[in-house]
């Protein structure tokens, strides 16, 4: 079992930036695909960005060109660099990694974009 812990959320102004981090409790983060999801109030949880074990990336259309997912294999960390934040990016952000028979989620970190 792996524990995922997000950090880096907070309050940002429109047009601002935040970087989210996801720390894995073991050294297998790079062995599986993983992703960032978000859930806004009253909305379903949605995929924001994903990265495969090989390092290929995928983005939701709403964040393409603004968000960048990355991974530091040596540190067992995954990141989400969020630039040009907009009010509609306000949500709780989660990291997720499905592995074999387990589907692991972090506890979430709140991102609020407001002036």
Short mmCIF file of N, CA and C in Angstrom, two decimals:
data_model
loop_
_atom_site.label_atom_id
_atom_site.label_comp_id
_atom_site.label_asym_id
_atom_site.label_seq_id
_atom_site.Cartn_x
_atom_site.Cartn_y
_atom_site.Cartn_z
N UNK A 1 0.84 -1.18 0.00
CA UNK A 1 0.00 0.00 0.00
C UNK A 1 0.88 1.24 0.00
N UNK A 2 0.51 2.23 -0.78
CA UNK A 2 1.27 3.47 -0.85
C UNK A 2 0.39 4.60 -0.32
N UNK A 3 1.02 5.55 0.34
CA UNK A 3 0.33 6.75 0.79
C UNK A 3 0.78 7.91 -0.09
N UNK A 4 -0.18 8.67 -0.55
CA UNK A 4 0.09 9.85 -1.37
C UNK A 4 -0.32 11.09 -0.58
N UNK A 5 0.56 12.07 -0.54
CA UNK A 5 0.29 13.29 0.22
C UNK A 5 0.51 14.50 -0.67
N UNK A 6 -0.56 15.29 -0.86
CA UNK A 6 -0.46 16.50 -1.66
C UNK A 6 -0.10 17.69 -0.77
N UNK A 7 0.53 18.67 -1.41
CA UNK A 7 0.82 19.94 -0.75
C UNK A 7 0.93 21.01 -1.82
N UNK A 8 0.94 22.26 -1.37
CA UNK A 8 1.16 23.37 -2.29
C UNK A 8 -0.07 24.15 -2.68
N UNK A 9 -1.23 23.72 -2.21
CA UNK A 9 -2.43 24.47 -2.52
C UNK A 9 -2.48 25.78 -1.75
N UNK A 10 -3.46 26.59 -2.09
CA UNK A 10 -3.61 27.86 -1.40
C UNK A 10 -4.43 28.82 -2.22
N UNK A 11 -4.26 30.09 -1.93
CA UNK A 11 -4.99 31.16 -2.60
C UNK A 11 -4.10 31.81 -3.64
N UNK A 12 -4.62 31.96 -4.83
CA UNK A 12 -3.89 32.64 -5.89
C UNK A 12 -4.82 33.64 -6.57
N UNK A 13 -4.24 34.68 -7.10
CA UNK A 13 -5.01 35.66 -7.86
C UNK A 13 -5.17 35.16 -9.29
N UNK A 14 -6.20 35.60 -9.96
CA UNK A 14 -6.32 35.27 -11.40
C UNK A 14 -5.06 35.68 -12.14
N UNK A 15 -4.58 34.77 -12.98
CA UNK A 15 -3.33 35.01 -13.68
C UNK A 15 -2.11 34.56 -12.92
N UNK A 16 -2.29 34.16 -11.69
CA UNK A 16 -1.16 33.74 -10.86
C UNK A 16 -0.79 32.28 -11.06
N UNK A 17 0.14 31.83 -10.25
CA UNK A 17 0.67 30.46 -10.38
C UNK A 17 0.74 29.79 -9.02
N UNK A 18 0.62 28.48 -9.05
CA UNK A 18 0.86 27.62 -7.90
C UNK A 18 1.51 26.34 -8.39
N UNK A 19 2.28 25.71 -7.52
CA UNK A 19 2.82 24.39 -7.84
C UNK A 19 2.38 23.40 -6.78
N UNK A 20 1.69 22.38 -7.21
CA UNK A 20 1.27 21.32 -6.31
C UNK A 20 2.30 20.19 -6.32
N UNK A 21 2.46 19.56 -5.18
CA UNK A 21 3.36 18.43 -5.05
C UNK A 21 2.60 17.23 -4.51
N UNK A 22 3.01 16.05 -4.94
CA UNK A 22 2.44 14.81 -4.44
C UNK A 22 3.60 13.90 -4.07
N UNK A 23 3.68 13.57 -2.79
CA UNK A 23 4.76 12.72 -2.30
C UNK A 23 4.24 11.31 -2.10
N UNK A 24 4.98 10.34 -2.65
CA UNK A 24 4.63 8.93 -2.47
C UNK A 24 5.46 8.34 -1.34
N UNK A 25 4.86 7.42 -0.59
CA UNK A 25 5.54 6.86 0.58
C UNK A 25 6.49 5.72 0.23
N UNK A 26 6.54 5.33 -1.04
CA UNK A 26 7.49 4.30 -1.43
C UNK A 26 8.24 4.75 -2.68
N UNK A 27 9.02 3.85 -3.25
CA UNK A 27 9.87 4.23 -4.39
C UNK A 27 9.34 3.69 -5.71
N UNK A 28 8.02 3.48 -5.78
CA UNK A 28 7.44 2.91 -6.99
C UNK A 28 6.59 3.90 -7.77
N UNK A 29 6.64 5.17 -7.43
CA UNK A 29 5.79 6.16 -8.11
C UNK A 29 6.02 6.12 -9.61
N UNK A 30 7.27 5.98 -10.05
CA UNK A 30 7.58 6.04 -11.48
C UNK A 30 7.26 4.74 -12.20
N UNK A 31 6.84 3.71 -11.48
CA UNK A 31 6.57 2.42 -12.11
C UNK A 31 5.17 2.33 -12.69
N UNK A 32 4.32 3.31 -12.36
CA UNK A 32 2.93 3.27 -12.79
C UNK A 32 2.52 4.65 -13.31
N UNK A 33 1.47 4.67 -14.08
CA UNK A 33 0.88 5.95 -14.47
C UNK A 33 0.24 6.60 -13.25
N UNK A 34 0.20 7.91 -13.26
CA UNK A 34 -0.43 8.64 -12.16
C UNK A 34 -1.03 9.93 -12.70
N UNK A 35 -1.82 10.57 -11.87
CA UNK A 35 -2.48 11.76 -12.38
C UNK A 35 -2.94 12.71 -11.30
N UNK A 36 -3.30 13.88 -11.75
CA UNK A 36 -3.91 14.91 -10.90
C UNK A 36 -5.37 15.04 -11.29
N UNK A 37 -6.24 15.08 -10.30
CA UNK A 37 -7.67 15.26 -10.48
C UNK A 37 -8.10 16.46 -9.65
N UNK A 38 -9.27 16.97 -9.98
CA UNK A 38 -9.81 18.05 -9.17
C UNK A 38 -11.32 17.91 -9.06
N UNK A 39 -11.84 18.46 -7.98
CA UNK A 39 -13.28 18.47 -7.76
C UNK A 39 -13.71 19.81 -7.23
N UNK A 40 -14.51 20.49 -8.02
CA UNK A 40 -15.06 21.78 -7.61
C UNK A 40 -16.39 21.54 -6.90
N UNK A 41 -16.83 22.48 -6.07
CA UNK A 41 -18.10 22.32 -5.35
C UNK A 41 -19.25 22.06 -6.31
N UNK A 42 -20.02 21.02 -6.05
CA UNK A 42 -21.18 20.71 -6.86
C UNK A 42 -20.87 20.05 -8.18
N UNK A 43 -19.60 19.72 -8.42
CA UNK A 43 -19.21 19.11 -9.69
C UNK A 43 -18.55 17.76 -9.45
N UNK A 44 -18.50 16.98 -10.51
CA UNK A 44 -17.84 15.68 -10.42
C UNK A 44 -16.33 15.85 -10.46
N UNK A 45 -15.64 14.89 -9.86
CA UNK A 45 -14.20 14.89 -9.92
C UNK A 45 -13.77 14.65 -11.37
N UNK A 46 -12.76 15.40 -11.81
CA UNK A 46 -12.32 15.28 -13.19
C UNK A 46 -10.81 15.16 -13.29
N UNK A 47 -10.36 14.50 -14.35
CA UNK A 47 -8.94 14.38 -14.60
C UNK A 47 -8.41 15.71 -15.12
N UNK A 48 -7.31 16.15 -14.54
CA UNK A 48 -6.66 17.38 -14.97
C UNK A 48 -5.45 17.06 -15.85
N UNK A 49 -4.59 16.16 -15.37
CA UNK A 49 -3.38 15.81 -16.10
C UNK A 49 -2.92 14.44 -15.65
N UNK A 50 -2.26 13.73 -16.56
CA UNK A 50 -1.77 12.40 -16.25
C UNK A 50 -0.38 12.22 -16.83
N UNK A 51 0.37 11.32 -16.23
CA UNK A 51 1.71 11.01 -16.72
C UNK A 51 1.89 9.50 -16.66
N UNK A 52 2.39 8.92 -17.76
CA UNK A 52 2.59 7.48 -17.78
C UNK A 52 3.91 7.12 -17.09
N UNK A 53 4.11 5.83 -16.90
CA UNK A 53 5.37 5.37 -16.33
C UNK A 53 6.55 5.79 -17.22
N UNK A 54 6.30 5.85 -18.52
CA UNK A 54 7.36 6.23 -19.46
C UNK A 54 7.56 7.73 -19.55
N UNK A 55 6.65 8.50 -18.96
CA UNK A 55 6.79 9.95 -18.94
C UNK A 55 5.93 10.70 -19.94
N UNK A 56 5.11 9.99 -20.69
CA UNK A 56 4.18 10.68 -21.59
C UNK A 56 3.10 11.38 -20.77
N UNK A 57 2.66 12.52 -21.26
CA UNK A 57 1.70 13.33 -20.51
C UNK A 57 0.41 13.54 -21.30
N UNK A 58 -0.65 13.80 -20.54
CA UNK A 58 -1.97 14.06 -21.11
C UNK A 58 -2.62 15.14 -20.27
N UNK A 59 -3.34 16.05 -20.94
CA UNK A 59 -3.98 17.15 -20.24
C UNK A 59 -5.44 17.29 -20.65
N UNK A 60 -6.25 17.70 -19.70
CA UNK A 60 -7.60 18.10 -20.03
C UNK A 60 -7.54 19.35 -20.90
N UNK A 61 -8.49 19.47 -21.81
CA UNK A 61 -8.48 20.62 -22.72
C UNK A 61 -8.49 21.94 -21.96
N UNK A 62 -9.15 21.96 -20.82
CA UNK A 62 -9.31 23.21 -20.07
C UNK A 62 -8.02 23.72 -19.48
N UNK A 63 -6.99 22.87 -19.38
CA UNK A 63 -5.75 23.30 -18.75
C UNK A 63 -4.55 23.25 -19.70
N UNK A 64 -4.76 22.77 -20.92
CA UNK A 64 -3.65 22.68 -21.88
C UNK A 64 -3.01 24.04 -22.08
N UNK A 65 -1.68 24.04 -22.05
CA UNK A 65 -0.95 25.27 -22.23
C UNK A 65 -0.78 26.09 -20.97
N UNK A 66 -1.48 25.70 -19.90
CA UNK A 66 -1.37 26.44 -18.62
C UNK A 66 -0.78 25.57 -17.52
N UNK A 67 -1.09 24.30 -17.52
CA UNK A 67 -0.63 23.39 -16.46
C UNK A 67 0.41 22.44 -17.03
N UNK A 68 1.35 22.04 -16.18
CA UNK A 68 2.38 21.07 -16.57
C UNK A 68 2.53 20.03 -15.48
N UNK A 69 2.39 18.77 -15.84
CA UNK A 69 2.61 17.68 -14.91
C UNK A 69 4.04 17.17 -15.08
N UNK A 70 4.66 16.84 -13.97
CA UNK A 70 6.03 16.32 -14.04
C UNK A 70 6.26 15.37 -12.86
N UNK A 71 7.39 14.71 -12.92
CA UNK A 71 7.69 13.72 -11.88
C UNK A 71 9.19 13.73 -11.64
N UNK A 72 9.57 13.61 -10.39
CA UNK A 72 10.98 13.45 -10.02
C UNK A 72 11.12 12.03 -9.48
N UNK A 73 11.65 11.15 -10.32
CA UNK A 73 11.72 9.74 -9.95
C UNK A 73 12.62 9.49 -8.74
N UNK A 74 13.67 10.26 -8.64
CA UNK A 74 14.62 10.06 -7.54
C UNK A 74 14.00 10.45 -6.19
N UNK A 75 13.08 11.39 -6.22
CA UNK A 75 12.46 11.87 -4.98
C UNK A 75 11.09 11.26 -4.75
N UNK A 76 10.61 10.44 -5.70
CA UNK A 76 9.27 9.86 -5.58
C UNK A 76 8.21 10.94 -5.42
N UNK A 77 8.33 11.97 -6.25
CA UNK A 77 7.45 13.12 -6.19
C UNK A 77 6.81 13.35 -7.55
N UNK A 78 5.59 13.84 -7.54
CA UNK A 78 4.90 14.28 -8.75
C UNK A 78 4.46 15.71 -8.52
N UNK A 79 4.46 16.49 -9.59
CA UNK A 79 4.15 17.91 -9.47
C UNK A 79 3.08 18.32 -10.48
N UNK A 80 2.42 19.42 -10.16
CA UNK A 80 1.53 20.06 -11.12
C UNK A 80 1.81 21.56 -11.04
N UNK A 81 2.49 22.06 -12.06
CA UNK A 81 2.73 23.50 -12.17
C UNK A 81 1.52 24.12 -12.84
N UNK A 82 0.90 25.06 -12.15
CA UNK A 82 -0.31 25.70 -12.65
C UNK A 82 -0.05 27.18 -12.87
N UNK A 83 -0.12 27.61 -14.11
CA UNK A 83 0.11 29.00 -14.47
C UNK A 83 -1.17 29.61 -15.02
N UNK A 84 -1.21 30.93 -15.01
CA UNK A 84 -2.38 31.65 -15.54
C UNK A 84 -3.68 31.09 -14.95
N UNK A 85 -3.68 30.99 -13.65
CA UNK A 85 -4.84 30.42 -12.97
C UNK A 85 -6.08 31.28 -13.17
N UNK A 86 -7.20 30.62 -13.28
CA UNK A 86 -8.48 31.28 -13.45
C UNK A 86 -9.45 30.86 -12.35
N UNK A 87 -10.50 31.61 -12.17
CA UNK A 87 -11.46 31.31 -11.12
C UNK A 87 -12.01 29.90 -11.26
N UNK A 88 -12.18 29.45 -12.48
CA UNK A 88 -12.75 28.11 -12.70
C UNK A 88 -11.79 26.99 -12.34
N UNK A 89 -10.55 27.33 -12.01
CA UNK A 89 -9.60 26.32 -11.54
C UNK A 89 -9.77 26.04 -10.04
N UNK A 90 -10.60 26.82 -9.38
CA UNK A 90 -10.83 26.62 -7.95
C UNK A 90 -11.44 25.24 -7.71
N UNK A 91 -10.77 24.46 -6.87
CA UNK A 91 -11.20 23.09 -6.61
C UNK A 91 -10.28 22.47 -5.57
N UNK A 92 -10.67 21.31 -5.11
CA UNK A 92 -9.74 20.47 -4.34
C UNK A 92 -9.01 19.59 -5.36
N UNK A 93 -7.70 19.59 -5.28
CA UNK A 93 -6.87 18.84 -6.20
C UNK A 93 -6.33 17.58 -5.51
N UNK A 94 -6.42 16.47 -6.22
CA UNK A 94 -6.00 15.18 -5.68
C UNK A 94 -4.97 14.54 -6.60
N UNK A 95 -4.01 13.84 -6.03
CA UNK A 95 -3.17 12.97 -6.85
C UNK A 95 -3.68 11.55 -6.68
N UNK A 96 -3.49 10.79 -7.74
CA UNK A 96 -4.03 9.43 -7.79
C UNK A 96 -3.06 8.54 -8.51
N UNK A 97 -2.93 7.32 -8.01
CA UNK A 97 -2.13 6.33 -8.71
C UNK A 97 -2.77 4.95 -8.56
N UNK A 98 -3.32 4.42 -9.64
CA UNK A 98 -3.79 3.03 -9.61
C UNK A 98 -2.62 2.09 -9.77
N UNK A 99 -2.59 1.04 -8.96
CA UNK A 99 -1.52 0.06 -9.04
C UNK A 99 -2.11 -1.33 -8.89
N UNK A 100 -2.04 -2.12 -9.91
CA UNK A 100 -2.50 -3.49 -9.78
C UNK A 100 -3.88 -3.56 -9.16
N UNK A 101 -3.98 -4.12 -7.97
CA UNK A 101 -5.26 -4.29 -7.30
C UNK A 101 -5.64 -3.10 -6.42
N UNK A 102 -4.83 -2.07 -6.38
CA UNK A 102 -5.14 -0.92 -5.54
C UNK A 102 -5.27 0.35 -6.34
N UNK A 103 -6.10 1.27 -5.85
CA UNK A 103 -6.31 2.58 -6.47
C UNK A 103 -6.12 3.60 -5.36
N UNK A 104 -5.03 4.34 -5.41
CA UNK A 104 -4.61 5.16 -4.30
C UNK A 104 -4.81 6.64 -4.60
N UNK A 105 -5.36 7.33 -3.60
CA UNK A 105 -5.63 8.75 -3.70
C UNK A 105 -5.01 9.47 -2.51
N UNK A 106 -4.58 10.70 -2.75
CA UNK A 106 -4.19 11.54 -1.64
C UNK A 106 -5.41 12.16 -0.99
N UNK A 107 -5.17 12.95 0.03
CA UNK A 107 -6.27 13.55 0.79
C UNK A 107 -6.80 14.82 0.15
N UNK A 108 -6.06 15.37 -0.78
CA UNK A 108 -6.49 16.56 -1.48
C UNK A 108 -5.89 17.83 -0.91
N UNK A 109 -5.76 18.82 -1.77
CA UNK A 109 -5.29 20.15 -1.36
C UNK A 109 -6.15 21.19 -2.06
N UNK A 110 -6.57 22.18 -1.30
CA UNK A 110 -7.49 23.20 -1.82
C UNK A 110 -6.74 24.25 -2.62
N UNK A 111 -7.24 24.54 -3.79
CA UNK A 111 -6.75 25.64 -4.61
C UNK A 111 -7.91 26.61 -4.81
N UNK A 112 -7.69 27.84 -4.43
CA UNK A 112 -8.70 28.88 -4.59
C UNK A 112 -8.11 30.02 -5.40
N UNK A 113 -8.80 30.36 -6.47
CA UNK A 113 -8.35 31.45 -7.34
C UNK A 113 -9.36 32.58 -7.22
N UNK A 114 -8.90 33.67 -6.65
CA UNK A 114 -9.81 34.78 -6.39
C UNK A 114 -9.01 36.06 -6.22
N UNK A 115 -9.61 37.17 -6.64
CA UNK A 115 -8.98 38.46 -6.45
C UNK A 115 -9.43 39.09 -5.14
#
